[in-house]
Amino acid sequence: VDLGFAPSGEWLVGVDGRGRALRFDVEVGEGFVMRGHSGLPSALAFAPDGSRLYSAGLDQTVRAWATDHGRLEAIWRLPSFG
């Protein structure tokens, strides 16, 4: 499981074993699920301004999510090595 706080500290994001990224508002105690990876998500990173969350998965994709509502904005497919 990978966890990370948004640069502002208001959101906590984690990944689970079902191909999902989970965003929680730490003050309100509510959140939502960002679904999309067909393999396990393996890494998370925020844009410096916190407006986007990037998740990398074992499905060989990187996905960009809008952090305010969880909409999937872009998918990049990574080449297979080996």
N, CA and C atoms as an extended XYZ file, in Angstrom:
246
Properties=species:S:1:pos:R:3:atomname:S:1:resname:S:1:resid:I:1 pbc="F F F"
N         0.852       -1.184        0.000 N   VAL     1
C         0.000        0.000        0.000 CA  VAL     1
C         0.886        1.231        0.000 C   VAL     1
N         0.572        2.161       -0.880 N   ASP     2
C         1.290        3.431       -0.962 CA  ASP     2
C         0.346        4.516       -0.467 C   ASP     2
N         0.838        5.409        0.379 N   LEU     3
C         0.049        6.516        0.914 CA  LEU     3
C         0.782        7.826        0.691 C   LEU     3
N         0.032        8.896        0.506 N   GLY     4
C         0.666       10.201        0.374 CA  GLY     4
C        -0.310       11.318        0.662 C   GLY     4
N         0.204       12.407        1.214 N   PHE     5
C        -0.596       13.601        1.442 CA  PHE     5
C        -0.422       14.564        0.279 C   PHE     5
N        -1.507       15.245       -0.064 N   ALA     6
C        -1.443       16.321       -1.048 CA  ALA     6
C        -0.521       17.404       -0.499 C   ALA     6
N         0.083       18.215       -1.379 N   PRO     7
C         0.963       19.287       -0.911 CA  PRO     7
C         0.303       20.209        0.119 C   PRO     7
N        -0.991       20.403        0.021 N   SER     8
C        -1.705       21.271        0.969 CA  SER     8
C        -1.954       20.588        2.309 C   SER     8
N        -1.835       19.258        2.349 N   GLY     9
C        -2.091       18.505        3.564 CA  GLY     9
C        -3.552       18.194        3.811 C   GLY     9
N        -4.456       18.634        2.925 N   GLU    10
C        -5.875       18.421        3.168 CA  GLU    10
C        -6.392       17.069        2.691 C   GLU    10
N        -5.668       16.381        1.821 N   TRP    11
C        -6.095       15.082        1.310 CA  TRP    11
C        -5.042       14.035        1.576 C   TRP    11
N        -5.500       12.854        1.889 N   LEU    12
C        -4.655       11.676        1.988 CA  LEU    12
C        -5.093       10.741        0.875 C   LEU    12
N        -4.133       10.237        0.126 N   VAL    13
C        -4.442        9.329       -0.966 CA  VAL    13
C        -3.673        8.041       -0.754 C   VAL    13
N        -4.331        6.931       -1.037 N   GLY    14
C        -3.688        5.628       -0.938 CA  GLY    14
C        -4.124        4.748       -2.088 C   GLY    14
N        -3.445        3.655       -2.268 N   VAL    15
C        -3.830        2.671       -3.275 CA  VAL    15
C        -4.134        1.369       -2.566 C   VAL    15
N        -4.989        0.572       -3.189 N   ASP    16
C        -5.329       -0.710       -2.596 CA  ASP    16
C        -5.000       -1.840       -3.566 C   ASP    16
N        -5.299       -3.048       -3.186 N   GLY    17
C        -4.995       -4.219       -4.001 CA  GLY    17
C        -6.028       -4.538       -5.057 C   GLY    17
N        -6.965       -3.616       -5.298 N   ARG    18
C        -8.015       -3.834       -6.294 CA  ARG    18
C        -7.901       -2.906       -7.496 C   ARG    18
N        -6.761       -2.273       -7.673 N   GLY    19
C        -6.577       -1.385       -8.809 CA  GLY    19
C        -7.174       -0.007       -8.617 C   GLY    19
N        -7.347        0.421       -7.370 N   ARG    20
C        -7.998        1.698       -7.097 CA  ARG    20
C        -7.084        2.636       -6.325 C   ARG    20
N        -7.285        3.927       -6.561 N   ALA    21
C        -6.686        4.962       -5.722 CA  ALA    21
C        -7.827        5.538       -4.895 C   ALA    21
N        -7.565        5.793       -3.632 N   LEU    22
C        -8.587        6.260       -2.705 CA  LEU    22
C        -8.178        7.623       -2.160 C   LEU    22
N        -9.061        8.610       -2.249 N   ARG    23
C        -8.769        9.972       -1.781 CA  ARG    23
C        -9.664       10.306       -0.606 C   ARG    23
N        -9.063       10.740        0.507 N   PHE    24
C        -9.807       11.081        1.706 CA  PHE    24
C        -9.534       12.531        2.092 C   PHE    24
N       -10.595       13.259        2.399 N   ASP    25
C       -10.471       14.597        2.954 CA  ASP    25
C       -10.253       14.414        4.448 C   ASP    25
N        -9.082       14.779        4.952 N   VAL    26
C        -8.741       14.480        6.344 CA  VAL    26
C        -9.547       15.300        7.353 C   VAL    26
N       -10.035       16.468        6.977 N   GLU    27
C       -10.837       17.259        7.907 CA  GLU    27
C       -12.286       16.814        7.937 C   GLU    27
N       -12.844       16.501        6.792 N   VAL    28
C       -14.254       16.117        6.694 CA  VAL    28
C       -14.436       14.627        6.994 C   VAL    28
N       -13.429       13.816        6.662 N   GLY    29
C       -13.516       12.381        6.888 CA  GLY    29
C       -14.256       11.629        5.803 C   GLY    29
N       -14.387       12.244        4.634 N   GLU    30
C       -15.056       11.602        3.507 CA  GLU    30
C       -14.097       11.528        2.339 C   GLU    30
N       -14.424       10.683        1.375 N   GLY    31
C       -13.553       10.560        0.218 CA  GLY    31
C       -14.256        9.909       -0.943 C   GLY    31
N       -13.469        9.560       -1.938 N   PHE    32
C       -14.000        8.859       -3.089 CA  PHE    32
C       -12.924        7.955       -3.672 C   PHE    32
N       -13.368        7.075       -4.544 N   VAL    33
C       -12.498        6.076       -5.156 CA  VAL    33
C       -12.241        6.460       -6.603 C   VAL    33
N       -10.995        6.328       -7.034 N   MET    34
C       -10.616        6.547       -8.429 CA  MET    34
C       -10.254        5.181       -8.999 C   MET    34
N       -11.124        4.660       -9.863 N   ARG    35
C       -10.939        3.323      -10.434 CA  ARG    35
C       -10.344        3.434      -11.827 C   ARG    35
N        -9.520        2.452      -12.185 N   GLY    36
C        -9.019        2.463      -13.546 CA  GLY    36
C        -7.940        1.443      -13.845 C   GLY    36
N        -7.012        1.243      -12.933 N   HIS    37
C        -5.928        0.295      -13.202 CA  HIS    37
C        -6.469       -1.129      -13.238 C   HIS    37
N        -5.999       -1.910      -14.214 N   SER    38
C        -6.380       -3.321      -14.262 CA  SER    38
C        -5.402       -4.172      -13.462 C   SER    38
N        -4.248       -3.618      -13.141 N   GLY    39
C        -3.276       -4.277      -12.270 CA  GLY    39
C        -3.123       -3.448      -11.008 C   GLY    39
N        -2.352       -3.940      -10.083 N   LEU    40
C        -2.168       -3.223       -8.823 CA  LEU    40
C        -1.489       -1.876       -9.039 C   LEU    40
N        -2.011       -0.790       -8.448 N   PRO    41
C        -1.276        0.469       -8.450 CA  PRO    41
C        -0.016        0.299       -7.601 C   PRO    41
N         1.090        0.859       -8.057 N   SER    42
C         2.347        0.640       -7.338 CA  SER    42
C         2.999        1.928       -6.850 C   SER    42
N         2.552        3.087       -7.333 N   ALA    43
C         3.176        4.344       -6.922 CA  ALA    43
C         2.198        5.501       -7.123 C   ALA    43
N         2.375        6.533       -6.302 N   LEU    44
C         1.571        7.751       -6.379 CA  LEU    44
C         2.485        8.965       -6.365 C   LEU    44
N         2.059       10.023       -7.053 N   ALA    45
C         2.774       11.302       -6.983 CA  ALA    45
C         1.776       12.419       -7.260 C   ALA    45
N         1.926       13.525       -6.544 N   PHE    46
C         1.083       14.697       -6.758 CA  PHE    46
C         1.808       15.701       -7.632 C   PHE    46
N         1.026       16.445       -8.440 N   ALA    47
C         1.562       17.627       -9.099 CA  ALA    47
C         1.931       18.624       -7.996 C   ALA    47
N         2.918       19.481       -8.224 N   PRO    48
C         3.335       20.430       -7.181 CA  PRO    48
C         2.202       21.291       -6.621 C   PRO    48
N         1.216       21.638       -7.451 N   ASP    49
C         0.104       22.464       -6.961 CA  ASP    49
C        -1.040       21.632       -6.376 C   ASP    49
N        -0.907       20.297       -6.383 N   GLY    50
C        -1.916       19.414       -5.813 CA  GLY    50
C        -3.144       19.186       -6.676 C   GLY    50
N        -3.185       19.741       -7.875 N   SER    51
C        -4.370       19.625       -8.725 CA  SER    51
C        -4.497       18.272       -9.412 C   SER    51
N        -3.416       17.537       -9.498 N   ARG    52
C        -3.416       16.228      -10.152 CA  ARG    52
C        -2.725       15.202       -9.270 C   ARG    52
N        -3.225       13.985       -9.373 N   LEU    53
C        -2.584       12.833       -8.761 CA  LEU    53
C        -2.198       11.904       -9.896 C   LEU    53
N        -0.986       11.411       -9.854 N   TYR    54
C        -0.511       10.467      -10.856 CA  TYR    54
C        -0.326        9.119      -10.187 C   TYR    54
N        -0.877        8.074      -10.807 N   SER    55
C        -0.719        6.728      -10.272 CA  SER    55
C        -0.088        5.850      -11.348 C   SER    55
N         0.857        5.043      -10.931 N   ALA    56
C         1.496        4.075      -11.832 CA  ALA    56
C         1.067        2.698      -11.377 C   ALA    56
N         0.780        1.829      -12.338 N   GLY    57
C         0.300        0.502      -11.981 CA  GLY    57
C         1.058       -0.607      -12.665 C   GLY    57
N         0.858       -1.802      -12.142 N   LEU    58
C         1.474       -2.974      -12.739 CA  LEU    58
C         0.835       -3.331      -14.074 C   LEU    58
N        -0.222       -2.631      -14.459 N   ASP    59
C        -0.823       -2.795      -15.784 CA  ASP    59
C        -0.062       -1.996      -16.840 C   ASP    59
N         1.089       -1.461      -16.459 N   GLN    60
C         1.989       -0.706      -17.332 CA  GLN    60
C         1.361        0.589      -17.845 C   GLN    60
N         0.591        1.247      -16.964 N   THR    61
C         0.040        2.554      -17.295 CA  THR    61
C         0.351        3.542      -16.176 C   THR    61
N         0.394        4.808      -16.566 N   VAL    62
C         0.407        5.926      -15.627 CA  VAL    62
C        -0.875        6.690      -15.903 C   VAL    62
N        -1.580        7.028      -14.837 N   ARG    63
C        -2.862        7.717      -14.981 CA  ARG    63
C        -2.832        9.037      -14.231 C   ARG    63
N        -3.447       10.053      -14.837 N   ALA    64
C        -3.552       11.375      -14.222 CA  ALA    64
C        -4.999       11.590      -13.810 C   ALA    64
N        -5.180       11.970      -12.545 N   TRP    65
C        -6.508       12.175      -11.969 CA  TRP    65
C        -6.624       13.614      -11.475 C   TRP    65
N        -7.797       14.214      -11.662 N   ALA    66
C        -8.082       15.516      -11.056 CA  ALA    66
C        -8.397       15.259       -9.584 C   ALA    66
N        -7.693       15.907       -8.672 N   THR    67
C        -7.870       15.606       -7.255 CA  THR    67
C        -9.139       16.197       -6.656 C   THR    67
N        -9.743       17.180       -7.308 N   ASP    68
C       -10.949       17.774       -6.721 CA  ASP    68
C       -12.178       16.898       -6.874 C   ASP    68
N       -12.244       16.073       -7.925 N   HIS    69
C       -13.428       15.229       -8.129 CA  HIS    69
C       -13.087       13.810       -8.586 C   HIS    69
N       -11.832       13.504       -8.806 N   GLY    70
C       -11.427       12.143       -9.139 CA  GLY    70
C       -11.574       11.734      -10.592 C   GLY    70
N       -11.832       12.690      -11.470 N   ARG    71
C       -11.986       12.350      -12.886 CA  ARG    71
C       -10.643       11.942      -13.490 C   ARG    71
N       -10.667       10.857      -14.238 N   LEU    72
C        -9.484       10.411      -14.965 CA  LEU    72
C        -9.260       11.354      -16.138 C   LEU    72
N        -8.062       11.942      -16.225 N   GLU    73
C        -7.802       12.941      -17.255 CA  GLU    73
C        -6.866       12.460      -18.353 C   GLU    73
N        -6.000       11.508      -18.059 N   ALA    74
C        -5.074       11.019      -19.080 CA  ALA    74
C        -4.539        9.646      -18.682 C   ALA    74
N        -4.185        8.876      -19.700 N   ILE    75
C        -3.549        7.568      -19.499 CA  ILE    75
C        -2.343        7.489      -20.430 C   ILE    75
N        -1.224        7.107      -19.875 N   TRP    76
C        -0.034        6.850      -20.674 CA  TRP    76
C         0.316        5.366      -20.544 C   TRP    76
N         0.474        4.705      -21.668 N   ARG    77
C         0.850        3.289      -21.664 CA  ARG    77
C         2.366        3.195      -21.761 C   ARG    77
N         2.950        2.425      -20.875 N   LEU    78
C         4.393        2.281      -20.829 CA  LEU    78
C         4.834        1.077      -21.653 C   LEU    78
N         6.011        1.146      -22.259 N   PRO    79
C         6.486        0.005      -23.047 CA  PRO    79
C         6.839       -1.170      -22.136 C   PRO    79
N         6.732       -2.335      -22.708 N   SER    80
C         7.107       -3.550      -21.986 CA  SER    80
C         8.600       -3.794      -22.170 C   SER    80
N         9.296       -4.054      -21.073 N   PHE    81
C        10.732       -4.343      -21.137 CA  PHE    81
C        10.942       -5.793      -20.782 C   PHE    81
N        11.823       -6.428      -21.494 N   GLY    82
C        12.175       -7.788      -21.125 CA  GLY    82
C        11.760       -8.795      -22.053 C   GLY    82
